[in-house]
PDB file of C-alpha atoms in Angstrom:
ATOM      1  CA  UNK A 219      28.033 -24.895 -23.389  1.00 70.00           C
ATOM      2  CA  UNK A 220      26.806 -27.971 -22.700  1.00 87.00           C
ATOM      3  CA  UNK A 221      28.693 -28.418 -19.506  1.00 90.00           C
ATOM      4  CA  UNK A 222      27.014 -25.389 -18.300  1.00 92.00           C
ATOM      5  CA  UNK A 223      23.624 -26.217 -19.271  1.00 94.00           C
ATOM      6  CA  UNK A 224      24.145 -29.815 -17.127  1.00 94.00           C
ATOM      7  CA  UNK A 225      25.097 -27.433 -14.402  1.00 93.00           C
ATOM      8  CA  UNK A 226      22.483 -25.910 -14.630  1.00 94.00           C
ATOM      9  CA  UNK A 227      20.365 -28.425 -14.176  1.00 95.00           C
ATOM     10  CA  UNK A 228      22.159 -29.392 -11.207  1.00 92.00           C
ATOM     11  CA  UNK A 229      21.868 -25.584  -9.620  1.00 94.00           C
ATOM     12  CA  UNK A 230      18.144 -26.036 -10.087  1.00 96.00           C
ATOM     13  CA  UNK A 231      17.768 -28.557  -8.580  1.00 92.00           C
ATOM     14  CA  UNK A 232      20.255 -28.681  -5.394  1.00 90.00           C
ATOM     15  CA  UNK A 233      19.137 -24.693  -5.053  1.00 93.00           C
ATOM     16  CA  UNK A 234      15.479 -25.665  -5.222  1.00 93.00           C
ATOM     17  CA  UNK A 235      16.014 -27.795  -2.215  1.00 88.00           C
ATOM     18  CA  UNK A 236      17.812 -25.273  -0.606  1.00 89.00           C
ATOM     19  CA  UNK A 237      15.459 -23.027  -0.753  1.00 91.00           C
ATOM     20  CA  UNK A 238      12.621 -25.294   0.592  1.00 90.00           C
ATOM     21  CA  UNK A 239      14.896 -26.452   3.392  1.00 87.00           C
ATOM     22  CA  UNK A 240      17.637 -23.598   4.175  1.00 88.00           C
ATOM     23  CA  UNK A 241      20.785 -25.791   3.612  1.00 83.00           C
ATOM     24  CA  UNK A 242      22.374 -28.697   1.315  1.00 80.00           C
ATOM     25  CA  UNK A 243      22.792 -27.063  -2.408  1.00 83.00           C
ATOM     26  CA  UNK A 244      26.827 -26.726  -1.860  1.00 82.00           C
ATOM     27  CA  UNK A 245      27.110 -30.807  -0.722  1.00 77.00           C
ATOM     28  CA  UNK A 246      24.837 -31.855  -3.208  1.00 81.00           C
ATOM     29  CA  UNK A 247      26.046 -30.110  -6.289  1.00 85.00           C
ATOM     30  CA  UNK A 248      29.343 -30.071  -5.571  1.00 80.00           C
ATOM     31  CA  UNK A 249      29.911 -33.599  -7.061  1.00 78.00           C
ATOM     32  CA  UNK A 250      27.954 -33.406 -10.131  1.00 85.00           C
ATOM     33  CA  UNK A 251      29.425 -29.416 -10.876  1.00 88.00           C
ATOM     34  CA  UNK A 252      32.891 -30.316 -10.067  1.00 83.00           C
ATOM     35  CA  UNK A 253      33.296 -33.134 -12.712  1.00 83.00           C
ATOM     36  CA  UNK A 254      31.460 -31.072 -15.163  1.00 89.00           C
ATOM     37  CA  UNK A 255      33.303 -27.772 -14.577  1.00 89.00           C
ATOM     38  CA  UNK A 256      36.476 -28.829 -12.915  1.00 86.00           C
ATOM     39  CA  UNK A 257      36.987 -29.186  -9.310  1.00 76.00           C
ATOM     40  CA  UNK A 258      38.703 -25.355  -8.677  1.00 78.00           C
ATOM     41  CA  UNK A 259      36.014 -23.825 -11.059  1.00 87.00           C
ATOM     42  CA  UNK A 260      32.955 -25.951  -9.325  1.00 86.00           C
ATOM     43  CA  UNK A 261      34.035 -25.211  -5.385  1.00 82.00           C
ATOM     44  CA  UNK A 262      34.293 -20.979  -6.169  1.00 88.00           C
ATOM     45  CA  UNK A 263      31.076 -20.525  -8.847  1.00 92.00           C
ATOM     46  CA  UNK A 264      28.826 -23.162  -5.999  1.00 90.00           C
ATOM     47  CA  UNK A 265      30.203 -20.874  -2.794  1.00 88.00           C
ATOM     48  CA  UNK A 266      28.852 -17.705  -4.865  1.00 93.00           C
ATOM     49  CA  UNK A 267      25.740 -19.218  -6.038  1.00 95.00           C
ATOM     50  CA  UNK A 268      24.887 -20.720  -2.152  1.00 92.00           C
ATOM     51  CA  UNK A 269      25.663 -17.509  -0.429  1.00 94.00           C
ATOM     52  CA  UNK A 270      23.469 -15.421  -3.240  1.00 96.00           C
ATOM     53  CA  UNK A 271      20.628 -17.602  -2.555  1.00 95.00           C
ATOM     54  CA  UNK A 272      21.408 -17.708   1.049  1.00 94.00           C
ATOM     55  CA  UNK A 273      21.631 -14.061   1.275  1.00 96.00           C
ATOM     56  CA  UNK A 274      18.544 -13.546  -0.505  1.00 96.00           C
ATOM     57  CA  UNK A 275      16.230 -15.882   1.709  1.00 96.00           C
ATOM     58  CA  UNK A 276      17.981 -14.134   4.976  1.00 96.00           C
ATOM     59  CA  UNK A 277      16.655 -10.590   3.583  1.00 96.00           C
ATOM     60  CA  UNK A 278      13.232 -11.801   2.279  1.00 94.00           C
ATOM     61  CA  UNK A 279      12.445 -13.731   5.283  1.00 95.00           C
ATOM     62  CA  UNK A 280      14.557 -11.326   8.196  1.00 94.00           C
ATOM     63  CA  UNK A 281      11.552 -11.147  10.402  1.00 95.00           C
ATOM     64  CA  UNK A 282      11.817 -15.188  11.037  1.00 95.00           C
ATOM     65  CA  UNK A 283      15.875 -15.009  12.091  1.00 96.00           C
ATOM     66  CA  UNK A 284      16.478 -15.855  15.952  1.00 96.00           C
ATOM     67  CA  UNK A 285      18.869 -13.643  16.286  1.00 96.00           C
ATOM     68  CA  UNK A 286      19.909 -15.745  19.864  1.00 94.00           C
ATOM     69  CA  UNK A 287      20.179 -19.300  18.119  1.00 94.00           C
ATOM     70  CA  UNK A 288      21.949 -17.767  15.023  1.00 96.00           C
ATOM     71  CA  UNK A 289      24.584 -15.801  17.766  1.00 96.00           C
ATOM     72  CA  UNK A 290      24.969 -19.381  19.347  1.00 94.00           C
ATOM     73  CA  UNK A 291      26.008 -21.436  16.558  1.00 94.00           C
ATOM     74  CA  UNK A 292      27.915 -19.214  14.961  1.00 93.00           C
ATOM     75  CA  UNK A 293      29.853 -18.591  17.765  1.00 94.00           C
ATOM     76  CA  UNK A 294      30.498 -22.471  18.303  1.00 93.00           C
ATOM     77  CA  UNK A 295      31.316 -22.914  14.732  1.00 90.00           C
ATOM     78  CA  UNK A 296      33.483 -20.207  14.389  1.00 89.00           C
ATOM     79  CA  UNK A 297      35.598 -21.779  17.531  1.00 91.00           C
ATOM     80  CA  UNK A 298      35.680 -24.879  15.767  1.00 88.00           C
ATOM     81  CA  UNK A 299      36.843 -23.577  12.428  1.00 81.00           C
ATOM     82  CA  UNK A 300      40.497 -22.976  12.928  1.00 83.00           C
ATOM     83  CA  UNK A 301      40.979 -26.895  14.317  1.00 85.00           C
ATOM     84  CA  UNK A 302      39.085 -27.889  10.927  1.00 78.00           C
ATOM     85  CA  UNK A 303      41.156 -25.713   8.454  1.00 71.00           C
ATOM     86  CA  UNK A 304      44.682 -26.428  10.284  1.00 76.00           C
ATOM     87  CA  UNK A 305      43.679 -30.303   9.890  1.00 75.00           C
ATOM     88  CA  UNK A 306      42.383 -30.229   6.500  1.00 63.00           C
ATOM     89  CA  UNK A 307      46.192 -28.864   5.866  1.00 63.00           C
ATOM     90  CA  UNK A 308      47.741 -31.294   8.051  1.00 70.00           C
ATOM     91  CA  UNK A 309      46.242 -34.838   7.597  1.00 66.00           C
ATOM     92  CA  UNK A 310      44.263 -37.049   5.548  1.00 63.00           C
ATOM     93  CA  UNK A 311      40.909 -36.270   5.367  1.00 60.00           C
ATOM     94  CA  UNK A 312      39.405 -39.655   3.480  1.00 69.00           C
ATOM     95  CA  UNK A 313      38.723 -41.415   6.711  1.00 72.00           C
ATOM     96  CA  UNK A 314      37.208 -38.585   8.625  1.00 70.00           C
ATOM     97  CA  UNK A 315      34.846 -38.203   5.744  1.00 70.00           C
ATOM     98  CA  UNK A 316      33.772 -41.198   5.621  1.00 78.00           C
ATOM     99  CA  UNK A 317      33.099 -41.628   9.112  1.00 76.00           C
ATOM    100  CA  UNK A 318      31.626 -38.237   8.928  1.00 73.00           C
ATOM    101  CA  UNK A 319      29.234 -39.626   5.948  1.00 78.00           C
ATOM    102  CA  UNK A 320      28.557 -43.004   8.423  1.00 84.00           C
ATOM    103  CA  UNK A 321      27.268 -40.678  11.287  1.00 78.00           C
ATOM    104  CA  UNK A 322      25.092 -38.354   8.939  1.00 78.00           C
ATOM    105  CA  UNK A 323      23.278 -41.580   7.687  1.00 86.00           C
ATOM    106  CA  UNK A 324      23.218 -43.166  10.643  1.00 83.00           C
ATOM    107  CA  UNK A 325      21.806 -40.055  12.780  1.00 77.00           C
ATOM    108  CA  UNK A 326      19.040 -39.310   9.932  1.00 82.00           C
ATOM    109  CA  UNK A 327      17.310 -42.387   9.673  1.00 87.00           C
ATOM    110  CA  UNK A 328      16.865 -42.628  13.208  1.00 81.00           C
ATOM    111  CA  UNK A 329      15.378 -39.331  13.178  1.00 76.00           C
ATOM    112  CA  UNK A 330      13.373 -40.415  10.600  1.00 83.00           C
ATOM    113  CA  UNK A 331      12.364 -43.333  12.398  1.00 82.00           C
ATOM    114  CA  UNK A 332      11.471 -41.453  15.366  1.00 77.00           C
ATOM    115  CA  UNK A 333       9.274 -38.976  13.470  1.00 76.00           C
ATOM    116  CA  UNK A 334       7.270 -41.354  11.706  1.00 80.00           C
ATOM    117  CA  UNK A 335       6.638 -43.037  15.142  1.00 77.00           C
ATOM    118  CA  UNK A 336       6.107 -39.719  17.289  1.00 68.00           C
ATOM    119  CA  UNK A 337       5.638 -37.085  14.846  1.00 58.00           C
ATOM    120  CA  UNK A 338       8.116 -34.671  16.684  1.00 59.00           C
ATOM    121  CA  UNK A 339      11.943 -34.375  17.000  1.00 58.00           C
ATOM    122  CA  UNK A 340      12.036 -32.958  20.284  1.00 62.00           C
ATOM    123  CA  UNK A 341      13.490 -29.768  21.760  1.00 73.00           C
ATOM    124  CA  UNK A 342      17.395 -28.303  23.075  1.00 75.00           C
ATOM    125  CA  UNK A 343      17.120 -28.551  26.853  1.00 72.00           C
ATOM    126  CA  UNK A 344      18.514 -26.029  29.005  1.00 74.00           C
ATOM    127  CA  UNK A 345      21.836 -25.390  31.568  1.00 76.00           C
ATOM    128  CA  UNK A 346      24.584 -28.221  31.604  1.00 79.00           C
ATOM    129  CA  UNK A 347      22.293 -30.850  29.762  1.00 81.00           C
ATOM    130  CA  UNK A 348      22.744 -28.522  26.380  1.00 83.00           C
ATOM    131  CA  UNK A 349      26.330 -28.611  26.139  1.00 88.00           C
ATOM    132  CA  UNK A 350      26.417 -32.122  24.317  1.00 88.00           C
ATOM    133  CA  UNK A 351      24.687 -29.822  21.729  1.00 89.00           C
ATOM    134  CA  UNK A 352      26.960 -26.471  21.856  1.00 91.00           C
ATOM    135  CA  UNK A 353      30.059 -29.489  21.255  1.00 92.00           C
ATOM    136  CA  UNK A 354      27.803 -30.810  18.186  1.00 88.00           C
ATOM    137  CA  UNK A 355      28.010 -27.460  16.895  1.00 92.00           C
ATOM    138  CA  UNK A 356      31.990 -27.028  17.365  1.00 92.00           C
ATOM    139  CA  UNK A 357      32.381 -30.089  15.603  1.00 88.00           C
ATOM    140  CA  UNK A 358      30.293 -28.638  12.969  1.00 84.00           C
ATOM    141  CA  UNK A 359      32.737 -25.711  13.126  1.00 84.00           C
ATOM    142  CA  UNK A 360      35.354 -28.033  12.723  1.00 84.00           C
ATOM    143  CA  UNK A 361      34.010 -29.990   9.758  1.00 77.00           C
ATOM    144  CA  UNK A 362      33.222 -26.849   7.884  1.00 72.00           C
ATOM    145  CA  UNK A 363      37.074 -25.914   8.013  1.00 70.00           C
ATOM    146  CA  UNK A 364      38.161 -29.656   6.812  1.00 68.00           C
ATOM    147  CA  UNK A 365      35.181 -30.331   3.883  1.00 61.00           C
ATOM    148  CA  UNK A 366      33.309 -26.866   3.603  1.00 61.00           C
ATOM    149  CA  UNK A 367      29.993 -28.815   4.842  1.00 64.00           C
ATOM    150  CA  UNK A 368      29.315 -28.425   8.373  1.00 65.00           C
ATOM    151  CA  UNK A 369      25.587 -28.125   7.594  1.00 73.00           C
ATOM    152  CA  UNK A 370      24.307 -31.705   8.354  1.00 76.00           C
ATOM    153  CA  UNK A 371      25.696 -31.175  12.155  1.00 81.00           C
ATOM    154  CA  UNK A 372      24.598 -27.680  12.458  1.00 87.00           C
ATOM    155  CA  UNK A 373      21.019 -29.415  11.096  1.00 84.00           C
ATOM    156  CA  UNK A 374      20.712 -31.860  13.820  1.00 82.00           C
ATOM    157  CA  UNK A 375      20.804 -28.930  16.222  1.00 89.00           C
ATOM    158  CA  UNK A 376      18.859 -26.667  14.564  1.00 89.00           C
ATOM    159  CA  UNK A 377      15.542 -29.057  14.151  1.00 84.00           C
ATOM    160  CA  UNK A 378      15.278 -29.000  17.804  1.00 85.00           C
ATOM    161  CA  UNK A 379      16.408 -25.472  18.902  1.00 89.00           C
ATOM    162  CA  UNK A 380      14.419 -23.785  15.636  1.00 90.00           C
ATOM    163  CA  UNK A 381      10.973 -25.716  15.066  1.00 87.00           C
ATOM    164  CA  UNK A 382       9.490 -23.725  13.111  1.00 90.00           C
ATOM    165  CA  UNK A 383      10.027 -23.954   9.904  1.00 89.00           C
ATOM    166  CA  UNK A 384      10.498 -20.586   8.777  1.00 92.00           C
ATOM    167  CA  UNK A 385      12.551 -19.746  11.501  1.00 94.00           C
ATOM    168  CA  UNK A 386      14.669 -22.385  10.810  1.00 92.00           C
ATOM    169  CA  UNK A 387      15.473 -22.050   7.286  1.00 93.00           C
ATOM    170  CA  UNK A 388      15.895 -18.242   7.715  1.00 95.00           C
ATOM    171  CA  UNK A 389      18.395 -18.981  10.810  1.00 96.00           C
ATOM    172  CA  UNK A 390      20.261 -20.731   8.411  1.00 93.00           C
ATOM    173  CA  UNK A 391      20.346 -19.152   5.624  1.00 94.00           C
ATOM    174  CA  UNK A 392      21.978 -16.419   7.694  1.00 95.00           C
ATOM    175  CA  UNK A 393      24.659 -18.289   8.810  1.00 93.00           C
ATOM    176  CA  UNK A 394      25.029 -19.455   5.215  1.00 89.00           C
ATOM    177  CA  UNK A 395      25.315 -15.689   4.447  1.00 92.00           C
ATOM    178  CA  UNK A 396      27.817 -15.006   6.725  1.00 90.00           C
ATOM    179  CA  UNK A 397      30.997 -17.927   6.409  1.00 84.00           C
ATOM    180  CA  UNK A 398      30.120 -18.125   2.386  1.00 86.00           C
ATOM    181  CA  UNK A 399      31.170 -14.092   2.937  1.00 89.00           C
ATOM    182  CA  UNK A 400      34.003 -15.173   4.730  1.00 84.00           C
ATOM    183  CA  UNK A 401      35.007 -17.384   1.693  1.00 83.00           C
ATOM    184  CA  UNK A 402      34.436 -15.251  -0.796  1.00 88.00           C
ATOM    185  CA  UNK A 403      36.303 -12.403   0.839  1.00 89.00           C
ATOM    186  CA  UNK A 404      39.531 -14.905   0.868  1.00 83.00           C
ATOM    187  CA  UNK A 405      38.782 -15.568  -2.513  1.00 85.00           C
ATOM    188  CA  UNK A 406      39.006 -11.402  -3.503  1.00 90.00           C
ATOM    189  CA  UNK A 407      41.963 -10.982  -1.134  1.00 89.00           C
ATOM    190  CA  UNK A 408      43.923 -13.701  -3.108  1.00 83.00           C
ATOM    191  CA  UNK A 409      42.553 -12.921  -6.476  1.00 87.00           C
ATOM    192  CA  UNK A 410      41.355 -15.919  -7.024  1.00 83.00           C
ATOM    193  CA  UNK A 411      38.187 -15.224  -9.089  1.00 88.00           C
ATOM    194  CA  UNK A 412      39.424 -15.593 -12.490  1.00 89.00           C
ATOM    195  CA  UNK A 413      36.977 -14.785 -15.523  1.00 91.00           C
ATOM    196  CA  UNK A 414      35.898 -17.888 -16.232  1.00 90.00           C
ATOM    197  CA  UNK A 415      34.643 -18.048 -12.696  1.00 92.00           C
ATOM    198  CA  UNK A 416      32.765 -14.873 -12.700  1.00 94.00           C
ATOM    199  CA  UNK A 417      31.514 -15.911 -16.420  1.00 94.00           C
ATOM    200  CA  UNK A 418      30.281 -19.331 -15.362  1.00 95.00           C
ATOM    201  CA  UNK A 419      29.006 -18.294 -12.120  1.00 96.00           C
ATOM    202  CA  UNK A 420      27.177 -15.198 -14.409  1.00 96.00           C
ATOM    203  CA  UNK A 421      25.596 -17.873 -16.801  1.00 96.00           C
ATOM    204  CA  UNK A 422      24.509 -19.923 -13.783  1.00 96.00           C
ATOM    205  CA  UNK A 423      22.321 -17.354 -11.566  1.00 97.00           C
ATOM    206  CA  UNK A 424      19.048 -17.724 -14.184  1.00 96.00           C
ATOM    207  CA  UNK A 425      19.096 -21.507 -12.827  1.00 97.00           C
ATOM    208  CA  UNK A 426      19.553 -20.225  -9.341  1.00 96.00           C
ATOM    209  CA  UNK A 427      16.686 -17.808  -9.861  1.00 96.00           C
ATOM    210  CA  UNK A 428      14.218 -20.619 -11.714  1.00 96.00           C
ATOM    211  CA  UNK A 429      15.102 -22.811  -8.427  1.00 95.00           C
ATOM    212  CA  UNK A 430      14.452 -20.499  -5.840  1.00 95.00           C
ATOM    213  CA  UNK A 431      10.805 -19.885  -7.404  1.00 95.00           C
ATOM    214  CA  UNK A 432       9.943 -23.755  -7.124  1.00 95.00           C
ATOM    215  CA  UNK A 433      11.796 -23.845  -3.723  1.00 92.00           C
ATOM    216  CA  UNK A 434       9.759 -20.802  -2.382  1.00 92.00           C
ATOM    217  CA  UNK A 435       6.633 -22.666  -3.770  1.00 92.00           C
ATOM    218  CA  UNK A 436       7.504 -25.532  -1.714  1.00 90.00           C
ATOM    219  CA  UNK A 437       8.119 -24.169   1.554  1.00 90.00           C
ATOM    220  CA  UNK A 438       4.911 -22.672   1.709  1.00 87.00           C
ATOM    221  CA  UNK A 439       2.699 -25.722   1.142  1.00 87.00           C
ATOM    222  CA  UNK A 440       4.305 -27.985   3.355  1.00 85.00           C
ATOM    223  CA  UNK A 441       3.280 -28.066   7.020  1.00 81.00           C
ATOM    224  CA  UNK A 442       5.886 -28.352  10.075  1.00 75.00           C
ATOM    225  CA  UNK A 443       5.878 -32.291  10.349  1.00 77.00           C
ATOM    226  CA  UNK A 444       6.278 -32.652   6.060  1.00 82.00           C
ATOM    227  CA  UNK A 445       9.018 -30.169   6.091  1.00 83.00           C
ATOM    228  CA  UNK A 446      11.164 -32.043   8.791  1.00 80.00           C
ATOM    229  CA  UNK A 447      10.118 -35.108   6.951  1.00 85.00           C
ATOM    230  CA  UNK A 448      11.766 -33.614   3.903  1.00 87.00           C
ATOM    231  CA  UNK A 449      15.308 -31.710   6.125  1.00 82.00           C
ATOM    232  CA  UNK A 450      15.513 -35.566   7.479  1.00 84.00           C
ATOM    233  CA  UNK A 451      15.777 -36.946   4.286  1.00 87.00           C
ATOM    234  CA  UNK A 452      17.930 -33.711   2.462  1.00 83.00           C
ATOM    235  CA  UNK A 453      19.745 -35.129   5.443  1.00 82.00           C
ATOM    236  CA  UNK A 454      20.261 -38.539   4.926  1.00 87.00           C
ATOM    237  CA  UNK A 455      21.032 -38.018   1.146  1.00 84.00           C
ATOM    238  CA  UNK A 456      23.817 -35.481   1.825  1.00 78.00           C
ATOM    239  CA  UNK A 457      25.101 -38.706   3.939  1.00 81.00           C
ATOM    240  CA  UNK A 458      24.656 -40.879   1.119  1.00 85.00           C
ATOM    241  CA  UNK A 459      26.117 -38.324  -1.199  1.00 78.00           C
ATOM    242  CA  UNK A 460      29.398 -38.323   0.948  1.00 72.00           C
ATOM    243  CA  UNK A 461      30.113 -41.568   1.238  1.00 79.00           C
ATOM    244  CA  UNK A 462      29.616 -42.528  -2.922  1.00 78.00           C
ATOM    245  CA  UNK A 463      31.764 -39.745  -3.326  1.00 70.00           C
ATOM    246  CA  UNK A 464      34.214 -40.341  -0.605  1.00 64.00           C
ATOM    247  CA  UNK A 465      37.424 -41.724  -2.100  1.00 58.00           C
TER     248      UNK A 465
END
């Protein structure tokens, strides 16, 4: 029991942010849930608990969803998910994490730097000059199917292509919704989810629910320049998080 009260904490927490922000609970936790639950245990009851959460931001806050931007990166992602999952079964994936981790840091604080300095993180342009930007997003694909945390590449794209802040974390959440379903279906197809899972995952949701009320709280007291003061940062501490935990 204690082991699921720490993990609770953690859910709270990670799920709070989440739910100011629209992404990073699964990265963040992950760590902390997997050595107190197990690693097989931590990675099913965390995909669960993201895509409830995710699923109920998307339906609370539908009105906000581009619908265009969420058809984009999907779409890119999706074409860069089979080259992630077929090397995640095929090489070593210590090194690409880590360099993964190096370019999440490094990318973050210059935003960071950049919006302290001009207050604004600039926009996607249009024709041939946005495909550097479509490719960031099939290499988020692609790092989703090796780690299960494309997020922080998907985030660089969507701060400039979804400014507003609602918009943006609704977007998100969205996508969230629909490759957590994708996992979770794989998970019911292989019979996977075990009762300890579902029991865990069960005793977890109150912490889920507790986090989402601060989150919510959050998100609607902070203005647009604050809350992509606070993504930046949710950004560079998923980097940080990756590379202590990078072996």
């Amino acid at each position: 029991m204690s082991a699921i009260l720490a993990s609770g904490v953690v859910v709270l927490i990670t799920h709070a942010l989440e739910a100011v922000t629209g992404f990073g609970c699964a990265v963040l936790a992950m760590p902390f849930v997997s050595a107190l639950l197990g690693v097989k245990t931590a990675v099913k009851v965390i995909t669960i608990l993201a895509w409830l959460l995710a699923l109920y931001l998307a339906v609370r806050n539908y009105r906000k969803i581009n619908f265009k931007q969420y058809a984009i990166i999907t779409a890119c992602m999706l074409a860069g998910l089979p080259a992630g999952m077929y090397l995640f079964r095929s090489q070593d994936t210590t090194a690409l994490s880590f360099i993964l981790a190096i370019f999440i840091v490094f990318v973050s604080v210059s935003q960071l730097y950049r919006l302290l300095r001009t207050k604004q993180t600039g926009s996607i342009p249009t024709g041939k000059a946005a495909i550097p930007y479509y490719l960031l997003l099939v290499l988020g694909g692609i790092v989703h199917g090796l780690f299960s945390s494309g997020g922080p590449l998907v985030v660089l794209y969507a701060t400039r292509a979804l400014p507003d802040k609602g918009s943006f974390r609704a977007t998100l959440c969205l996508l969230w919704t629909t490759l957590n379903t994708i996992i979770i279906a794989t998970y019911l197809s292989e019979g996977s989810l075990d009762q300890t899972t579902l029991t865990t995952t069960a005793l977890l949701i109150p912490f889920v629910v507790v986090g989402v009320v601060i989150g919510e709280r959050v998100h609607d007291k902070v203005d647009g320049r604050k809350f992509s003061l606070i993504v930046f940062s949710m950004l560079l501490l998923t980097g940080i998080f990756m590379l202590a935990f990078t072996r």
